[in-house]
Amino acid sequence: MRVLLLALLLVGLAGCASTPTRTENVCAVFDQKGGWFNNWYKAAKRTEKEYGVPVPILMATIYKESGFQARVKPPRTKLLWIIPWKRPSSAYGYPQALDGTWAWYQKETGRRGAKRSDFSDAVHFVGWYHHQSHMRNGIPLNDAYHLYLAYYAGHGGYSRGVWKNKPYMQRSARRAAAMADQYRAQMAGCGR
């Protein structure tokens, strides 16, 4: 009996650490990450309930930032075109949150033990950050395009309009908004 319980525990924990496949289908992601210990759908719904940001926008933001990879970092720059050098930022984990922004989140929410590599913490951070964008810049909580622009540019950068002359930011925001729309339709189709 102990061996069976241990095997079940190991299988359950192995699913927590892996990156989901078929990330362009949110229903498939939720099916793959619907375990007892780390249920992504339940974590996203809790965040939606707390901050009012729809699940498809939360998931599209994480998809766009990290591709649902828990420990991803920006690629290193190259010194003399071949020698790996410094990273361009301290972005890390599912939300690609910077060290300073993550520390601000931890302080403001009291979640001092939160980790960027934990999906539940990361989705909560994304909901909290989008809610901050709503409060600071008046962005509607269902406006995936502008929420992502504020996520990418930062609250101050968004309010200054730095994104208006940066086509790459606008392209990224359009992709995030399109993914949110796709996820919304998929969730309606799979009854989530």
PDB file of C-alpha atoms in Angstrom:
ATOM      1  CA  MET A   1       0.000   0.000   0.000  1.00  0.00           C
ATOM      2  CA  ARG A   2       2.838   2.416   0.860  1.00  0.00           C
ATOM      3  CA  VAL A   3       4.510   1.736  -2.473  1.00  0.00           C
ATOM      4  CA  LEU A   4       1.280   2.553  -4.330  1.00  0.00           C
ATOM      5  CA  LEU A   5       0.831   5.805  -2.385  1.00  0.00           C
ATOM      6  CA  LEU A   6       4.452   6.777  -3.022  1.00  0.00           C
ATOM      7  CA  ALA A   7       4.087   6.034  -6.742  1.00  0.00           C
ATOM      8  CA  LEU A   8       0.921   8.142  -6.944  1.00  0.00           C
ATOM      9  CA  LEU A   9       2.630  10.997  -5.108  1.00  0.00           C
ATOM     10  CA  LEU A  10       5.643  10.895  -7.449  1.00  0.00           C
ATOM     11  CA  VAL A  11       3.422  10.869 -10.548  1.00  0.00           C
ATOM     12  CA  GLY A  12       1.435  13.808  -9.159  1.00  0.00           C
ATOM     13  CA  LEU A  13       4.560  15.792  -8.362  1.00  0.00           C
ATOM     14  CA  ALA A  14       6.161  15.034 -11.733  1.00  0.00           C
ATOM     15  CA  GLY A  15       3.197  16.661 -13.448  1.00  0.00           C
ATOM     16  CA  CYS A  16       3.742  19.829 -11.400  1.00  0.00           C
ATOM     17  CA  ALA A  17       7.239  20.386 -12.726  1.00  0.00           C
ATOM     18  CA  SER A  18       6.682  19.834 -16.425  1.00  0.00           C
ATOM     19  CA  THR A  19       5.840  22.414 -19.084  1.00  0.00           C
ATOM     20  CA  PRO A  20       2.460  21.699 -20.678  1.00  0.00           C
ATOM     21  CA  THR A  21       2.287  20.749 -24.329  1.00  0.00           C
ATOM     22  CA  ARG A  22      -0.267  22.200 -26.774  1.00  0.00           C
ATOM     23  CA  THR A  23      -0.017  25.595 -25.086  1.00  0.00           C
ATOM     24  CA  GLU A  24      -2.065  27.233 -27.821  1.00  0.00           C
ATOM     25  CA  ASN A  25      -5.095  25.343 -26.457  1.00  0.00           C
ATOM     26  CA  VAL A  26      -5.986  26.525 -22.958  1.00  0.00           C
ATOM     27  CA  CYS A  27      -8.380  23.617 -22.396  1.00  0.00           C
ATOM     28  CA  ALA A  28      -5.517  21.194 -23.057  1.00  0.00           C
ATOM     29  CA  VAL A  29      -3.278  23.178 -20.695  1.00  0.00           C
ATOM     30  CA  PHE A  30      -5.896  23.009 -17.942  1.00  0.00           C
ATOM     31  CA  ASP A  31      -6.417  19.282 -18.566  1.00  0.00           C
ATOM     32  CA  GLN A  32      -2.667  18.648 -18.274  1.00  0.00           C
ATOM     33  CA  LYS A  33      -2.348  20.815 -15.171  1.00  0.00           C
ATOM     34  CA  GLY A  34      -5.501  19.767 -13.349  1.00  0.00           C
ATOM     35  CA  GLY A  35      -3.887  17.740 -10.586  1.00  0.00           C
ATOM     36  CA  TRP A  36      -4.535  17.712  -6.868  1.00  0.00           C
ATOM     37  CA  PHE A  37      -1.513  19.756  -5.839  1.00  0.00           C
ATOM     38  CA  ASN A  38      -1.232  22.408  -8.517  1.00  0.00           C
ATOM     39  CA  ASN A  39      -4.522  22.893 -10.354  1.00  0.00           C
ATOM     40  CA  TRP A  40      -3.937  25.721 -12.822  1.00  0.00           C
ATOM     41  CA  TYR A  41      -7.600  26.282 -13.644  1.00  0.00           C
ATOM     42  CA  LYS A  42      -8.540  26.671  -9.991  1.00  0.00           C
ATOM     43  CA  ALA A  43      -5.594  29.043  -9.414  1.00  0.00           C
ATOM     44  CA  ALA A  44      -6.587  31.169 -12.408  1.00  0.00           C
ATOM     45  CA  LYS A  45     -10.262  31.254 -11.347  1.00  0.00           C
ATOM     46  CA  ARG A  46      -9.295  32.317  -7.804  1.00  0.00           C
ATOM     47  CA  THR A  47      -7.257  35.166  -9.281  1.00  0.00           C
ATOM     48  CA  GLU A  48     -10.104  36.164 -11.610  1.00  0.00           C
ATOM     49  CA  LYS A  49     -12.460  36.274  -8.631  1.00  0.00           C
ATOM     50  CA  GLU A  50     -10.047  38.336  -6.533  1.00  0.00           C
ATOM     51  CA  TYR A  51      -8.931  40.882  -9.139  1.00  0.00           C
ATOM     52  CA  GLY A  52     -11.615  40.779 -11.844  1.00  0.00           C
ATOM     53  CA  VAL A  53      -9.211  39.944 -14.680  1.00  0.00           C
ATOM     54  CA  PRO A  54     -10.693  37.239 -16.949  1.00  0.00           C
ATOM     55  CA  VAL A  55      -8.909  33.877 -17.011  1.00  0.00           C
ATOM     56  CA  PRO A  56      -8.197  34.062 -20.789  1.00  0.00           C
ATOM     57  CA  ILE A  57      -6.283  37.337 -20.296  1.00  0.00           C
ATOM     58  CA  LEU A  58      -4.321  35.924 -17.351  1.00  0.00           C
ATOM     59  CA  MET A  59      -3.380  32.834 -19.325  1.00  0.00           C
ATOM     60  CA  ALA A  60      -2.575  34.754 -22.523  1.00  0.00           C
ATOM     61  CA  THR A  61      -0.226  37.023 -20.573  1.00  0.00           C
ATOM     62  CA  ILE A  62       1.674  34.053 -19.165  1.00  0.00           C
ATOM     63  CA  TYR A  63       1.683  32.326 -22.562  1.00  0.00           C
ATOM     64  CA  LYS A  64       3.159  35.427 -24.192  1.00  0.00           C
ATOM     65  CA  GLU A  65       5.716  36.028 -21.442  1.00  0.00           C
ATOM     66  CA  SER A  66       7.091  32.549 -20.823  1.00  0.00           C
ATOM     67  CA  GLY A  67       5.291  29.953 -22.918  1.00  0.00           C
ATOM     68  CA  PHE A  68       4.294  28.389 -19.564  1.00  0.00           C
ATOM     69  CA  GLN A  69       7.930  27.617 -18.684  1.00  0.00           C
ATOM     70  CA  ALA A  70       8.526  27.838 -14.951  1.00  0.00           C
ATOM     71  CA  ARG A  71      12.179  28.869 -14.836  1.00  0.00           C
ATOM     72  CA  VAL A  72      12.751  30.744 -18.072  1.00  0.00           C
ATOM     73  CA  LYS A  73      15.052  33.768 -18.173  1.00  0.00           C
ATOM     74  CA  PRO A  74      15.864  36.194 -20.986  1.00  0.00           C
ATOM     75  CA  PRO A  75      18.705  34.948 -23.203  1.00  0.00           C
ATOM     76  CA  ARG A  76      22.167  36.187 -22.390  1.00  0.00           C
ATOM     77  CA  THR A  77      23.717  38.892 -24.521  1.00  0.00           C
ATOM     78  CA  LYS A  78      26.973  38.037 -26.318  1.00  0.00           C
ATOM     79  CA  LEU A  79      30.357  39.608 -25.814  1.00  0.00           C
ATOM     80  CA  LEU A  80      32.289  39.751 -29.095  1.00  0.00           C
ATOM     81  CA  TRP A  81      29.350  37.911 -30.734  1.00  0.00           C
ATOM     82  CA  ILE A  82      30.245  34.524 -29.179  1.00  0.00           C
ATOM     83  CA  ILE A  83      30.920  34.734 -25.438  1.00  0.00           C
ATOM     84  CA  PRO A  84      27.771  34.442 -23.284  1.00  0.00           C
ATOM     85  CA  TRP A  85      27.491  37.608 -21.189  1.00  0.00           C
ATOM     86  CA  LYS A  86      24.917  39.282 -18.972  1.00  0.00           C
ATOM     87  CA  ARG A  87      21.164  38.941 -19.231  1.00  0.00           C
ATOM     88  CA  PRO A  88      19.324  42.107 -20.337  1.00  0.00           C
ATOM     89  CA  SER A  89      17.034  42.036 -17.277  1.00  0.00           C
ATOM     90  CA  SER A  90      16.178  40.146 -14.105  1.00  0.00           C
ATOM     91  CA  ALA A  91      12.928  38.788 -15.601  1.00  0.00           C
ATOM     92  CA  TYR A  92      12.232  35.254 -14.423  1.00  0.00           C
ATOM     93  CA  GLY A  93       9.634  32.520 -14.293  1.00  0.00           C
ATOM     94  CA  TYR A  94       6.116  32.192 -15.628  1.00  0.00           C
ATOM     95  CA  PRO A  95       5.310  35.922 -15.442  1.00  0.00           C
ATOM     96  CA  GLN A  96       8.789  37.153 -16.478  1.00  0.00           C
ATOM     97  CA  ALA A  97       8.536  39.580 -13.561  1.00  0.00           C
ATOM     98  CA  LEU A  98      11.562  41.704 -12.747  1.00  0.00           C
ATOM     99  CA  ASP A  99      13.188  41.378  -9.313  1.00  0.00           C
ATOM    100  CA  GLY A 100      12.025  44.830  -8.178  1.00  0.00           C
ATOM    101  CA  THR A 101       8.469  44.378  -9.419  1.00  0.00           C
ATOM    102  CA  TRP A 102       8.249  40.961  -7.784  1.00  0.00           C
ATOM    103  CA  ALA A 103       9.510  42.388  -4.469  1.00  0.00           C
ATOM    104  CA  TRP A 104       6.886  45.157  -4.725  1.00  0.00           C
ATOM    105  CA  TYR A 105       4.170  42.516  -5.315  1.00  0.00           C
ATOM    106  CA  GLN A 106       5.343  40.445  -2.358  1.00  0.00           C
ATOM    107  CA  LYS A 107       5.339  43.473  -0.072  1.00  0.00           C
ATOM    108  CA  GLU A 108       1.966  44.826  -1.244  1.00  0.00           C
ATOM    109  CA  THR A 109       0.167  41.476  -1.053  1.00  0.00           C
ATOM    110  CA  GLY A 110       1.945  40.054   2.001  1.00  0.00           C
ATOM    111  CA  ARG A 111       2.926  36.990  -0.037  1.00  0.00           C
ATOM    112  CA  ARG A 112       6.596  37.036   0.982  1.00  0.00           C
ATOM    113  CA  GLY A 113       7.119  33.375   0.098  1.00  0.00           C
ATOM    114  CA  ALA A 114       5.642  33.670  -3.406  1.00  0.00           C
ATOM    115  CA  LYS A 115       7.809  32.303  -6.220  1.00  0.00           C
ATOM    116  CA  ARG A 116       7.849  33.272  -9.879  1.00  0.00           C
ATOM    117  CA  SER A 117       8.370  29.602 -10.770  1.00  0.00           C
ATOM    118  CA  ASP A 118       5.134  28.569  -9.006  1.00  0.00           C
ATOM    119  CA  PHE A 119       2.140  28.866 -11.319  1.00  0.00           C
ATOM    120  CA  SER A 120      -0.353  29.772  -8.579  1.00  0.00           C
ATOM    121  CA  ASP A 121       1.881  32.618  -7.407  1.00  0.00           C
ATOM    122  CA  ALA A 122       2.615  33.725 -10.968  1.00  0.00           C
ATOM    123  CA  VAL A 123      -1.018  33.889 -12.075  1.00  0.00           C
ATOM    124  CA  HIS A 124      -1.873  35.776  -8.877  1.00  0.00           C
ATOM    125  CA  PHE A 125       0.908  38.244  -9.688  1.00  0.00           C
ATOM    126  CA  VAL A 126      -0.407  38.759 -13.239  1.00  0.00           C
ATOM    127  CA  GLY A 127      -3.916  39.418 -11.912  1.00  0.00           C
ATOM    128  CA  TRP A 128      -2.570  41.801  -9.285  1.00  0.00           C
ATOM    129  CA  TYR A 129      -0.422  43.645 -11.843  1.00  0.00           C
ATOM    130  CA  HIS A 130      -3.284  43.988 -14.335  1.00  0.00           C
ATOM    131  CA  HIS A 131      -5.488  45.264 -11.512  1.00  0.00           C
ATOM    132  CA  GLN A 132      -2.809  47.847 -10.706  1.00  0.00           C
ATOM    133  CA  SER A 133      -2.886  48.877 -14.397  1.00  0.00           C
ATOM    134  CA  HIS A 134      -6.635  49.304 -14.087  1.00  0.00           C
ATOM    135  CA  MET A 135      -6.338  51.413 -10.920  1.00  0.00           C
ATOM    136  CA  ARG A 136      -3.384  53.540 -12.072  1.00  0.00           C
ATOM    137  CA  ASN A 137      -4.139  53.976 -15.765  1.00  0.00           C
ATOM    138  CA  GLY A 138      -7.874  53.320 -16.025  1.00  0.00           C
ATOM    139  CA  ILE A 139      -7.478  50.315 -18.324  1.00  0.00           C
ATOM    140  CA  PRO A 140     -10.619  48.141 -18.354  1.00  0.00           C
ATOM    141  CA  LEU A 141      -9.999  44.703 -16.855  1.00  0.00           C
ATOM    142  CA  ASN A 142     -11.241  43.027 -20.042  1.00  0.00           C
ATOM    143  CA  ASP A 143      -8.965  45.014 -22.402  1.00  0.00           C
ATOM    144  CA  ALA A 144      -6.239  42.461 -23.124  1.00  0.00           C
ATOM    145  CA  TYR A 145      -4.411  44.721 -25.590  1.00  0.00           C
ATOM    146  CA  HIS A 146      -3.885  47.681 -23.255  1.00  0.00           C
ATOM    147  CA  LEU A 147      -3.359  45.529 -20.165  1.00  0.00           C
ATOM    148  CA  TYR A 148      -0.527  43.775 -21.970  1.00  0.00           C
ATOM    149  CA  LEU A 149       0.953  47.087 -23.144  1.00  0.00           C
ATOM    150  CA  ALA A 150       1.031  48.249 -19.501  1.00  0.00           C
ATOM    151  CA  TYR A 151       2.535  44.902 -18.473  1.00  0.00           C
ATOM    152  CA  TYR A 152       5.245  45.235 -21.126  1.00  0.00           C
ATOM    153  CA  ALA A 153       6.003  48.963 -20.733  1.00  0.00           C
ATOM    154  CA  GLY A 154       5.365  49.235 -16.988  1.00  0.00           C
ATOM    155  CA  HIS A 155       2.746  51.490 -15.448  1.00  0.00           C
ATOM    156  CA  GLY A 156       4.798  54.654 -15.833  1.00  0.00           C
ATOM    157  CA  GLY A 157       5.884  53.800 -19.375  1.00  0.00           C
ATOM    158  CA  TYR A 158       2.302  53.077 -20.340  1.00  0.00           C
ATOM    159  CA  SER A 159       1.011  56.366 -18.909  1.00  0.00           C
ATOM    160  CA  ARG A 160       3.789  58.260 -20.736  1.00  0.00           C
ATOM    161  CA  GLY A 161       2.799  56.495 -23.971  1.00  0.00           C
ATOM    162  CA  VAL A 162       6.237  54.994 -24.659  1.00  0.00           C
ATOM    163  CA  TRP A 163       4.524  52.177 -26.542  1.00  0.00           C
ATOM    164  CA  LYS A 164       3.016  54.540 -29.143  1.00  0.00           C
ATOM    165  CA  ASN A 165       6.315  54.807 -31.038  1.00  0.00           C
ATOM    166  CA  LYS A 166       7.385  51.196 -30.504  1.00  0.00           C
ATOM    167  CA  PRO A 167       5.801  48.889 -33.080  1.00  0.00           C
ATOM    168  CA  TYR A 168       7.312  45.787 -31.438  1.00  0.00           C
ATOM    169  CA  MET A 169       5.378  46.519 -28.223  1.00  0.00           C
ATOM    170  CA  GLN A 170       2.179  46.988 -30.192  1.00  0.00           C
ATOM    171  CA  ARG A 171       2.773  43.719 -32.082  1.00  0.00           C
ATOM    172  CA  SER A 172       3.328  41.858 -28.813  1.00  0.00           C
ATOM    173  CA  ALA A 173       0.148  43.348 -27.349  1.00  0.00           C
ATOM    174  CA  ARG A 174      -1.851  42.389 -30.456  1.00  0.00           C
ATOM    175  CA  ARG A 175      -0.547  38.821 -30.176  1.00  0.00           C
ATOM    176  CA  ALA A 176      -1.451  38.664 -26.481  1.00  0.00           C
ATOM    177  CA  ALA A 177      -4.940  40.033 -27.192  1.00  0.00           C
ATOM    178  CA  ALA A 178      -5.437  37.549 -30.052  1.00  0.00           C
ATOM    179  CA  MET A 179      -4.373  34.700 -27.769  1.00  0.00           C
ATOM    180  CA  ALA A 180      -6.792  35.905 -25.078  1.00  0.00           C
ATOM    181  CA  ASP A 181      -9.603  35.874 -27.667  1.00  0.00           C
ATOM    182  CA  GLN A 182      -8.587  32.384 -28.793  1.00  0.00           C
ATOM    183  CA  TYR A 183      -8.453  31.151 -25.191  1.00  0.00           C
ATOM    184  CA  ARG A 184     -11.875  32.717 -24.469  1.00  0.00           C
ATOM    185  CA  ALA A 185     -13.434  30.847 -27.391  1.00  0.00           C
ATOM    186  CA  GLN A 186     -11.732  27.592 -26.400  1.00  0.00           C
ATOM    187  CA  MET A 187     -12.926  27.870 -22.818  1.00  0.00           C
ATOM    188  CA  ALA A 188     -16.499  28.394 -24.002  1.00  0.00           C
ATOM    189  CA  GLY A 189     -16.142  25.269 -26.140  1.00  0.00           C
ATOM    190  CA  CYS A 190     -14.793  23.039 -23.381  1.00  0.00           C
ATOM    191  CA  GLY A 191     -17.219  24.267 -20.717  1.00  0.00           C
ATOM    192  CA  ARG A 192     -14.723  26.068 -18.510  1.00  0.00           C
TER     193      ARG A 192
END
